[in-house]
Structures are given as structure tokens and as C-alpha cells.
Short mmCIF file of C-alpha atoms in Angstrom, two decimals:
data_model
loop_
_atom_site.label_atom_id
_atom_site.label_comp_id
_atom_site.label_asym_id
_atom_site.label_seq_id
_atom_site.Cartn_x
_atom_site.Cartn_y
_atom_site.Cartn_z
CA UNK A 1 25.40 -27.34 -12.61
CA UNK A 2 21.98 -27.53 -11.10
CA UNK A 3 22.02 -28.89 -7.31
CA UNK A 4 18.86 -29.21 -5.23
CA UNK A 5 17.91 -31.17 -2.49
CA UNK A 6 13.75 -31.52 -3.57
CA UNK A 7 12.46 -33.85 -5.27
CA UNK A 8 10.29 -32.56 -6.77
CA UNK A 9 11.78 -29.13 -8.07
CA UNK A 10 14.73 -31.55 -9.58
CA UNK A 11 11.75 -33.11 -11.72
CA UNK A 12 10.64 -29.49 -12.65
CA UNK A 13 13.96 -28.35 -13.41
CA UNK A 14 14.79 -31.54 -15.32
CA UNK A 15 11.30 -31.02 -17.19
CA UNK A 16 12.33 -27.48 -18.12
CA UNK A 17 15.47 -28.14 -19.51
CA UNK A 18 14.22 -31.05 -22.06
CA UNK A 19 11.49 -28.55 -23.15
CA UNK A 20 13.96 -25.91 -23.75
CA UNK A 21 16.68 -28.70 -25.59
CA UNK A 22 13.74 -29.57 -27.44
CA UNK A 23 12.31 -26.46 -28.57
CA UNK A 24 15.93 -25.13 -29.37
CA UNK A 25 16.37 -28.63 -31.48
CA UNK A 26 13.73 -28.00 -34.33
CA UNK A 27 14.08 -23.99 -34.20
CA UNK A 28 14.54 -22.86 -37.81
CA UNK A 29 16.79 -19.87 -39.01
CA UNK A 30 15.44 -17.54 -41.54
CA UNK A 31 16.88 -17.06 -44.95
CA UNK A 32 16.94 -14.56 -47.64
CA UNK A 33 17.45 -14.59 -51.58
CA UNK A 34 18.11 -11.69 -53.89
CA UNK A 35 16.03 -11.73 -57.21
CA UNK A 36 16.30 -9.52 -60.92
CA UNK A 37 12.88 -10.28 -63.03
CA UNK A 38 12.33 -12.60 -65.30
CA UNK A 39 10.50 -10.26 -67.31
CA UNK A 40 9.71 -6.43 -67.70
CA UNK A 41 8.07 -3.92 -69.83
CA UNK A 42 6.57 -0.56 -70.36
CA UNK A 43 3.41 0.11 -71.62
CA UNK A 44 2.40 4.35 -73.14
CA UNK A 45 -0.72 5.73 -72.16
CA UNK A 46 -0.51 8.20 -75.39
CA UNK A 47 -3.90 7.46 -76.53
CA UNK A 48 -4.96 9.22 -79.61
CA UNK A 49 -1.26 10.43 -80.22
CA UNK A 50 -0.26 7.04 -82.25
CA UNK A 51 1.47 5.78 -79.63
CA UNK A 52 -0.71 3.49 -77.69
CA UNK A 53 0.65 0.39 -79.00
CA UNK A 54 3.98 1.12 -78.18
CA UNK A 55 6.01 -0.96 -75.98
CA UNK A 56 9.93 -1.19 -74.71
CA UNK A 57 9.72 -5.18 -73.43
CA UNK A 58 14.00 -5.37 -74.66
CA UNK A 59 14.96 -1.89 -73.81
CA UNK A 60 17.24 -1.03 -71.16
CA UNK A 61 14.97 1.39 -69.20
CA UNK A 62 11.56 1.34 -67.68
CA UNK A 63 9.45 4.24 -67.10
CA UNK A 64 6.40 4.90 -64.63
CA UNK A 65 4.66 8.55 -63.92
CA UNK A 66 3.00 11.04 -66.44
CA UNK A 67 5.06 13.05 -68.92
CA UNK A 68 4.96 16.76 -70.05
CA UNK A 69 2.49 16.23 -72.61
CA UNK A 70 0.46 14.46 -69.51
CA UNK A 71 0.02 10.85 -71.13
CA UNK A 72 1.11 8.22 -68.73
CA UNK A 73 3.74 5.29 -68.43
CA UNK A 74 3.49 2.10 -66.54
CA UNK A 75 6.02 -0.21 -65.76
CA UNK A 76 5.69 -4.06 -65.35
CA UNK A 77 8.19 -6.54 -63.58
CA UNK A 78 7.63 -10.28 -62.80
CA UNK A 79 10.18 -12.32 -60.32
CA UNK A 80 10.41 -15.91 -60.36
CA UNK A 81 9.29 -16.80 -56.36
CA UNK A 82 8.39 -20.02 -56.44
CA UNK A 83 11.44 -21.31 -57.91
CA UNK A 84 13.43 -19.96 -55.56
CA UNK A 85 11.89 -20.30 -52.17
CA UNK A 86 11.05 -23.87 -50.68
CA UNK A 87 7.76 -24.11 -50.88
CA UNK A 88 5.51 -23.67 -47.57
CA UNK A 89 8.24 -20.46 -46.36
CA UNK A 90 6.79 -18.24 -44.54
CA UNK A 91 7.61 -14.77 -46.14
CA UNK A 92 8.91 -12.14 -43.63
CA UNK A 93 9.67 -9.31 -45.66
CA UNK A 94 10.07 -8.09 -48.93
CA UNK A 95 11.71 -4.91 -50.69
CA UNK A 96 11.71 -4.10 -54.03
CA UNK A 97 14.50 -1.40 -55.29
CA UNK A 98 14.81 0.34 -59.35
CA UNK A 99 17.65 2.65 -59.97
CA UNK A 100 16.74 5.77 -61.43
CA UNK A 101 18.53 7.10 -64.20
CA UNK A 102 16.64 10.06 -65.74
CA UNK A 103 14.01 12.54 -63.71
CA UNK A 104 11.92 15.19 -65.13
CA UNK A 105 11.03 17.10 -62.13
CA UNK A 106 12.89 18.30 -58.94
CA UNK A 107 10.43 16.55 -56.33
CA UNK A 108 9.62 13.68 -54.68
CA UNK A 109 6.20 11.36 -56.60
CA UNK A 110 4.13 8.76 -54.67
CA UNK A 111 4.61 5.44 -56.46
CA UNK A 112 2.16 2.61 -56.11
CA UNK A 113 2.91 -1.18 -56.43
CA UNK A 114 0.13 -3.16 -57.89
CA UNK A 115 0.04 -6.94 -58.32
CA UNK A 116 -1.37 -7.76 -61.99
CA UNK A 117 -4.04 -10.36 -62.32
CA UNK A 118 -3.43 -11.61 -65.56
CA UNK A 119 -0.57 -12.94 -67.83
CA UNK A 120 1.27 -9.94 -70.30
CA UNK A 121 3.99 -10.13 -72.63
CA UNK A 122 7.42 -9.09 -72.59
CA UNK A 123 8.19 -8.98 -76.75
CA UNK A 124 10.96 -8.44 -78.27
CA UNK A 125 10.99 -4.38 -78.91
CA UNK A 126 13.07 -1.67 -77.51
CA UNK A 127 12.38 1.37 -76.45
CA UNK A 128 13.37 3.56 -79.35
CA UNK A 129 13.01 7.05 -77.41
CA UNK A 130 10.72 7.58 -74.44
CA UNK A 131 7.88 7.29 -76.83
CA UNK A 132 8.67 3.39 -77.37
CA UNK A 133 8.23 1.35 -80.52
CA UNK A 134 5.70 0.00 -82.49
CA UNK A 135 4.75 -3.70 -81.12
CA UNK A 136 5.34 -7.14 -81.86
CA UNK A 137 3.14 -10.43 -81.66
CA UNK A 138 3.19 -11.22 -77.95
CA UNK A 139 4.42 -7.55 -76.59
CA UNK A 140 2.35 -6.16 -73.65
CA UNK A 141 0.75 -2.45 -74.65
CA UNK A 142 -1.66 -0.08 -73.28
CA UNK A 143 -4.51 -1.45 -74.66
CA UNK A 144 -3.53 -5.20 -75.40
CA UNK A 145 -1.55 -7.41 -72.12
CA UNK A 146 -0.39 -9.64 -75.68
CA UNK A 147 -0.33 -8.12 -78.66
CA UNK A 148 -1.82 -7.50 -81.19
CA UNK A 149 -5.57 -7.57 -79.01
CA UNK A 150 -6.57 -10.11 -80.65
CA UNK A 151 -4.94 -12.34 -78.31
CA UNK A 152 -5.83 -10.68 -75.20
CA UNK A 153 -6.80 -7.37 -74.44
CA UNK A 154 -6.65 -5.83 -70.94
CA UNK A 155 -10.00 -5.63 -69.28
CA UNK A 156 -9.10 -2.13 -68.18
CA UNK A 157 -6.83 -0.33 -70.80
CA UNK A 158 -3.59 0.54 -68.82
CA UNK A 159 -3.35 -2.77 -67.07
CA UNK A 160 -5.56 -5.48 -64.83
CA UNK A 161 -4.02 -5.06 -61.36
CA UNK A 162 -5.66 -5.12 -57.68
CA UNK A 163 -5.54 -2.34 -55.20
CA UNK A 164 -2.16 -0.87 -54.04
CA UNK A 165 0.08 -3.18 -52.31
CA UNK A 166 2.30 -0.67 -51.55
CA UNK A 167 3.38 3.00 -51.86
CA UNK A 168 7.23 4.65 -52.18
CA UNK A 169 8.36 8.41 -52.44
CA UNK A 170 10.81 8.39 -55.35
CA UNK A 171 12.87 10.75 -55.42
CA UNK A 172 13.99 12.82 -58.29
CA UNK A 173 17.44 13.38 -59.81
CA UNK A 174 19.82 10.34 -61.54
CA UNK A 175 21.52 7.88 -60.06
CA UNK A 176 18.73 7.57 -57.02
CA UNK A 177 16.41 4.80 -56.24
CA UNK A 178 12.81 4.27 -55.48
CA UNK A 179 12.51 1.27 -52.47
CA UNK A 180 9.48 0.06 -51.61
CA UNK A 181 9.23 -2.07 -48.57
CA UNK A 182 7.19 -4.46 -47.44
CA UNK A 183 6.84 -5.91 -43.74
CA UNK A 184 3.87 -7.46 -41.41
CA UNK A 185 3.15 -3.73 -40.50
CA UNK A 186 4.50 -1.48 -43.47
CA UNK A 187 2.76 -2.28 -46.62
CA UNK A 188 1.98 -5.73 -45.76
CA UNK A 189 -0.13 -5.93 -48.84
CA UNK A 190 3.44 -6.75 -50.38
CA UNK A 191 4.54 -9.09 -48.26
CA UNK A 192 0.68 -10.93 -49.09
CA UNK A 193 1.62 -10.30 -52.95
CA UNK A 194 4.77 -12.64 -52.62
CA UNK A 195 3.30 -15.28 -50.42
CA UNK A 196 0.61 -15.93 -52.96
CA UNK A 197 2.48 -15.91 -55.28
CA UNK A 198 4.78 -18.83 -53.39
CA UNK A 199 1.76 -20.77 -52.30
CA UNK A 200 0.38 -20.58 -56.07
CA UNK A 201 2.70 -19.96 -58.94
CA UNK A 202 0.27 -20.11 -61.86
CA UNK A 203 -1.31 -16.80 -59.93
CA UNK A 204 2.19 -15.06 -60.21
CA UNK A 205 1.87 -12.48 -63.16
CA UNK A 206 4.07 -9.84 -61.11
CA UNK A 207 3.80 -5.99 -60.06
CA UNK A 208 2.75 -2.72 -62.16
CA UNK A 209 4.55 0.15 -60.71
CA UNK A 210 1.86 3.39 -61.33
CA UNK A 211 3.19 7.12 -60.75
CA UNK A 212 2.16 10.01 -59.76
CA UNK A 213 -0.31 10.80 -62.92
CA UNK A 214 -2.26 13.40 -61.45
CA UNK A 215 0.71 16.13 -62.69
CA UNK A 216 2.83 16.45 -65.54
CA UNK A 217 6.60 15.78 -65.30
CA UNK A 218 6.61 13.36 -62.78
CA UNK A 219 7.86 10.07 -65.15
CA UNK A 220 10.85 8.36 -64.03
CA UNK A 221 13.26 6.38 -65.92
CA UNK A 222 14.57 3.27 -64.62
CA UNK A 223 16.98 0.88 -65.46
CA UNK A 224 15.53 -2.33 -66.53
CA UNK A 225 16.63 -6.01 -66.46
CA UNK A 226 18.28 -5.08 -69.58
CA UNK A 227 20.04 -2.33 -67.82
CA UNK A 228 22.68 -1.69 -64.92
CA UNK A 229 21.75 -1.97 -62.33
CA UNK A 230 19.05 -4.66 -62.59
CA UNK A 231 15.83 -4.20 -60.54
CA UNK A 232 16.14 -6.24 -57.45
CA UNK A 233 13.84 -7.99 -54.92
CA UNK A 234 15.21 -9.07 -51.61
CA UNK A 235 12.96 -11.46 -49.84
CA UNK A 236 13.35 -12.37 -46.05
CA UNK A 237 11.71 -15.93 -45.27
CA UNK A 238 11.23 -18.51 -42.62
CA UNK A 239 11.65 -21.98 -44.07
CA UNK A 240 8.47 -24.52 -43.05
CA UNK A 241 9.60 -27.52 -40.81
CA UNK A 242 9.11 -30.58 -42.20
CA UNK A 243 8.90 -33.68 -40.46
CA UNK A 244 9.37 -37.54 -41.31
CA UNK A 245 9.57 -40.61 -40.27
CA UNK A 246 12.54 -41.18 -38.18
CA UNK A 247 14.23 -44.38 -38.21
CA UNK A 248 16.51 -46.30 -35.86
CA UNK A 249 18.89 -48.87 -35.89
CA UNK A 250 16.60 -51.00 -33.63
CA UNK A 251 13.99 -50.39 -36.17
CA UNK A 252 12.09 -47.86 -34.20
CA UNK A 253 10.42 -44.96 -35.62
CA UNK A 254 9.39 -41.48 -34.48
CA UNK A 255 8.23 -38.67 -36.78
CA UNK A 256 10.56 -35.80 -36.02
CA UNK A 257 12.00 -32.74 -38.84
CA UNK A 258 15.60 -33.94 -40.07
CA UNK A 259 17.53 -31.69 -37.90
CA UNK A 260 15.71 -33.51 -34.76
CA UNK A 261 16.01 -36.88 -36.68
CA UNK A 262 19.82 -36.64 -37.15
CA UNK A 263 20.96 -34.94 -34.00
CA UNK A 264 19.43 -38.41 -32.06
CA UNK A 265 21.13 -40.57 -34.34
CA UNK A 266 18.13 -41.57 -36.52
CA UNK A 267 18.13 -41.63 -40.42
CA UNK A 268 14.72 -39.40 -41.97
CA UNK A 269 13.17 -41.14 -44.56
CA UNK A 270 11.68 -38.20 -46.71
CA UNK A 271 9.71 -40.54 -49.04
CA UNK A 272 6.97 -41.11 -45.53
CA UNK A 273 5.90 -38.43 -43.52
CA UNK A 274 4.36 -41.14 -40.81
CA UNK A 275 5.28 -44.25 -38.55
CA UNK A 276 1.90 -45.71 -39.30
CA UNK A 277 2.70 -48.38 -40.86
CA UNK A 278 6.19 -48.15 -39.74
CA UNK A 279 8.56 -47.74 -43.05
CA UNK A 280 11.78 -48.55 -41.36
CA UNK A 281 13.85 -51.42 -41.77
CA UNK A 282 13.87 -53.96 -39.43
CA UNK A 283 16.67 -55.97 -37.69
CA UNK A 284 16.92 -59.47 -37.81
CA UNK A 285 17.20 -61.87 -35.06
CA UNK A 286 16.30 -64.48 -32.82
CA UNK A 287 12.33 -64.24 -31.75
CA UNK A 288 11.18 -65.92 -28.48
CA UNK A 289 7.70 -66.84 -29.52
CA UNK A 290 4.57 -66.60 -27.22
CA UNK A 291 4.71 -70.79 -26.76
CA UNK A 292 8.28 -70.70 -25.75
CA UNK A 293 9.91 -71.90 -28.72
CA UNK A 294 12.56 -69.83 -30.54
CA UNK A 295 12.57 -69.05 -34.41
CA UNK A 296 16.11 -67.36 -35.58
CA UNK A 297 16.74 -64.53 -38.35
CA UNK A 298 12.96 -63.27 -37.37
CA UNK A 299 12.78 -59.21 -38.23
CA UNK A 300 11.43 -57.65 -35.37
CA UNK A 301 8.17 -56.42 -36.30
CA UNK A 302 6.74 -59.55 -37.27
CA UNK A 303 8.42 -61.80 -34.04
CA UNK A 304 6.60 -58.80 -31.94
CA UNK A 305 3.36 -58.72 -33.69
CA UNK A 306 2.83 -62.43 -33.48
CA UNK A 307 3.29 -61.78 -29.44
CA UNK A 308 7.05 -62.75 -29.14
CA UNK A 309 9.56 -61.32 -27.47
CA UNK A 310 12.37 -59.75 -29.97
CA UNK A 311 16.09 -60.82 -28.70
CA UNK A 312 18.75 -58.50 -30.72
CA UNK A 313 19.79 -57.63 -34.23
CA UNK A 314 22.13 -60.75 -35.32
CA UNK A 315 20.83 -62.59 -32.18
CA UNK A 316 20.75 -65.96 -32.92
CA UNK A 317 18.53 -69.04 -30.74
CA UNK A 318 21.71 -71.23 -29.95
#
């Protein structure tokens, strides 16, 4: 228990502990969610070999980095963000994580993360071998993001994506995994790459994950969202407050968030996000009017607005 004999510093100390009751009353605890892809693929750089429409949108690996003959592999993974985070989250962090299940090198590659800028197809092909198979209507390739290229080439064969978002040392060997992380000081382009994506869905056309391609041998085969284990995306995220209006039994209203709202016995009404005009419902009573007479089952709002003075809820005039 505070105990002082000033006035004032009471007042101050009084003042400090509403502000810190308040602030305390519409803090809000961050969240996480765990996320596979909706979609993934592989598209083969083998141009001139027969190859380059290839594609492995059903098989259960994906494969990034350049092979011994030194053509190169790309993979592509999209994750559903704005259906599962409330819209207007802040994102914290984000880390992205593919199990490696074949190697064909005994050192470490560089890995960048690239968000795409346009839409590409998924299909309905395997892989076949590490080559891939031939390509269906809709099935994302080297040259074509939906083939056959006739319905949309890429702008830039191997892919339309932005600069790197982020960067990750695979490793090689089976049975490892290649992280990348992203946080407001470690690759924060990725942690940009998800908001967007939040704030505008129609924008989300996922990441291309480009190896190491300046040396043979340094592909890596992952398991895909066909495969076990499943990529996976863990996203750390601060829901927005929201506020409403707040309303009280005595028909008052305050705009408040609906932790605030309920905690001071008030019901939110998420349909208004204002007390101007004021949604809530109104009690009814008696109404002393300005000239002295008294009017019974008068809702409050209307007895005060015409300059009377508002009795009770179920007040009556006799």
C-alpha cells in the first residue's frame, strides 16, 4: 500500500498508477502460426539439352543449385499468409526451413530467397528423375511461369523475382536443413516479403529459392510439400488493436479495444468503430423535461437532447 502525507505526490502517484493499469489493459501478446505451402515447384535451367520445359510441380522433392553438367535448378514455394494472420498484424519474424534429403557436394552453398512478382503454376507432373518431366497446361518451367508460353512466359527466363530477401548457408549431406531467418535486423527483406504479402494478398506469388550457380555440384534436394517433412514457415506476429464502440448499461459509450471494453463491464459493438452518433442502446425511463413536466418510458438520448434531465432505466414519473 501506498501512504503519503502530500497532496500532491498522492495525485502523482494516483496518476501513475491509472496510466500504468491502463497501458497494461490494452497491451497485446504476440502470436505465432506454423505454415507448409500451398504450392511448389521446380523449374530446369537445361537449356539446349531438351529439358527446359521440364517441371516436378507433384513430385516429392524440390531442388535449387547447379548440377554437374552446370545447368541450374530453382525451386518455388508459395504460403497462404493472409488467410492465416488477422489482417493489420504486425509481422515480427519469419523463418523458413526445407529438409534436405540428397547433396552432391561436401560443402556449405549460399542460398538466396527471392520473392516472385508474378503468378506461376504448380501442374500436375512429377519429377521423373532429377531431370523432371515433360510439362503440362498450367505447369511453371524455365522459360514459361504457365505452360505452355503461350499463356505466360517469364519476362526473364528462370523466373521474375526482386532482389534477395534473404541469404542461408545450406549445408551439405542428407537429412540436414537449410533455415533462413528473417528478423527487423537479419534479413529483414523477409520479414518485408511477408508483411506485403499480409497487407495485399493478390501481390502474394511466394519465394524462389536460387543456389549457388556459380559452381557445379552444388544442387540440393529437398523434400517438398509432397514429401516428409513438409517445408515449413514459422511466422512471429503482433496482432493490431482494434477498437469499438463501447457500450454501457446506462447507454453510455466510449471507443475502447474489446479487452478494455469487457474488463469495465461494457459490451463492444464490432459492427461501429465510433460513438459519433452513439450506436448503443438506450434505457428507458422517466424524463424531467426542461418546463418541468415529466414524460415516462423516454430513452435517454432523446429526454437529454431535448434539454431534460434523464431519471433511471425503468424510472417511472409517479
Amino acid at each position: 500500500m501506498l501512504t503519503t502525507r502530500e497532496p500532491g505526490l498522492l495525485i502523482q502517484l494516483q496518476t501513475l498508477l491509472f496510466v500504468l493499469l491502463c497501458t497494461a489493459s490494452v497491451s497485446v501478446s504476440a502470436a505465432q502460426v506454423t505454415l507448409t505451402p500451398v504450392k511448389d515447384n521446380t523449374i530446369f535451367g537445361d537449356v539446349g539439352s531438351g529439358y527446359e520445359d521440364n517441371t516436378c510441380g507433384t513430385g516429392d522433392s524440390l531442388f535449387s543449385g547447379q548440377t554437374d553438367e552446370n545447368y541450374s535448378r530453382r525451386a518455388l514455394l508459395k504460403f497462404d499468409i493472409a488467410g492465416n494472420i488477422p489482417a493489420n498484424a504486425i509481422i515480427d519474424s519469419v523463418s523458413l526451413t526445407l529438409r534436405i534429403n540428397r547433396s552432391r557436394d561436401n560443402q556449405d552453398a549460399d542460398m538466396t530467397l527471392h520473392p516472385l512478382s508474378r503468378d506461376w503454376g504448380e501442374g500436375t507432373v512429377g519429377c521423373g528423375d532429377g531431370k523432371g518431366s515433360g510439362a503440362s497446361t498450367g505447369d511453371a518451367t524455365w522459360q514459361a511461369a504457365m505452360h505452355p508460353p503461350t499463356q505466360g512466359n517469364w519476362t526473364t527466363p528462370g523466373g521474375d523475382f526482386a532482389a534477395a530477401s534473404a541469404t542461408a548457408s545450406v549445408p551439405s549431406g542428407n537429412n540436414q536443413s537449410g533455415v533462413w531467418i528473417g528478423t527487423a535486423t537479419v534479413n529483414p527483406g523477409m520479414v518485408a516479403d511477408v508483411q506485403n504479402w499480409l497487407d495485399n494478398d493478390a501481390g502474394n506469388h511466394g519465394w524462389i529459392v536460387v543456389g549457388d550457380e556459380n559452381r557445379q555440384k552444388t544442387v540440393r534436394r529437398f523434400d517438398s510439400r509432397e514429401g516428409n517433412p513438409q517445408p515449413v514457415l514459422v511466422v512471429d506476429f503482433t496482432p493490431a488493436v482494434v477498437s469499438y464502440a463501447c457500450c454501457f448499461a446506462n447507454g453510455n459509450c466510449t471507443v475502447a479495444d474489446t479487452t478494455t471494453c469487457t474488463s469495465q463491464g461494457g459490451n463492444p459493438d464490432t459492427n461501429n468503430n465510433s460513438c459519433s452518433p452513439n450506436p448503443c442502446p438506450q434505457p428507458i425511463g422517466a424524463c424531467c423535461n426542461y418546463d418541468q413536466s415529466c414524460s415516462d418510458t423516454v430513452p435517454r438520448d432523446v429526454c437529454e437532447s431535448a434539454g431534460g434531465t434523464f431519471q433511471s432505466g425503468g424510472s417511472a414519473c409517479t
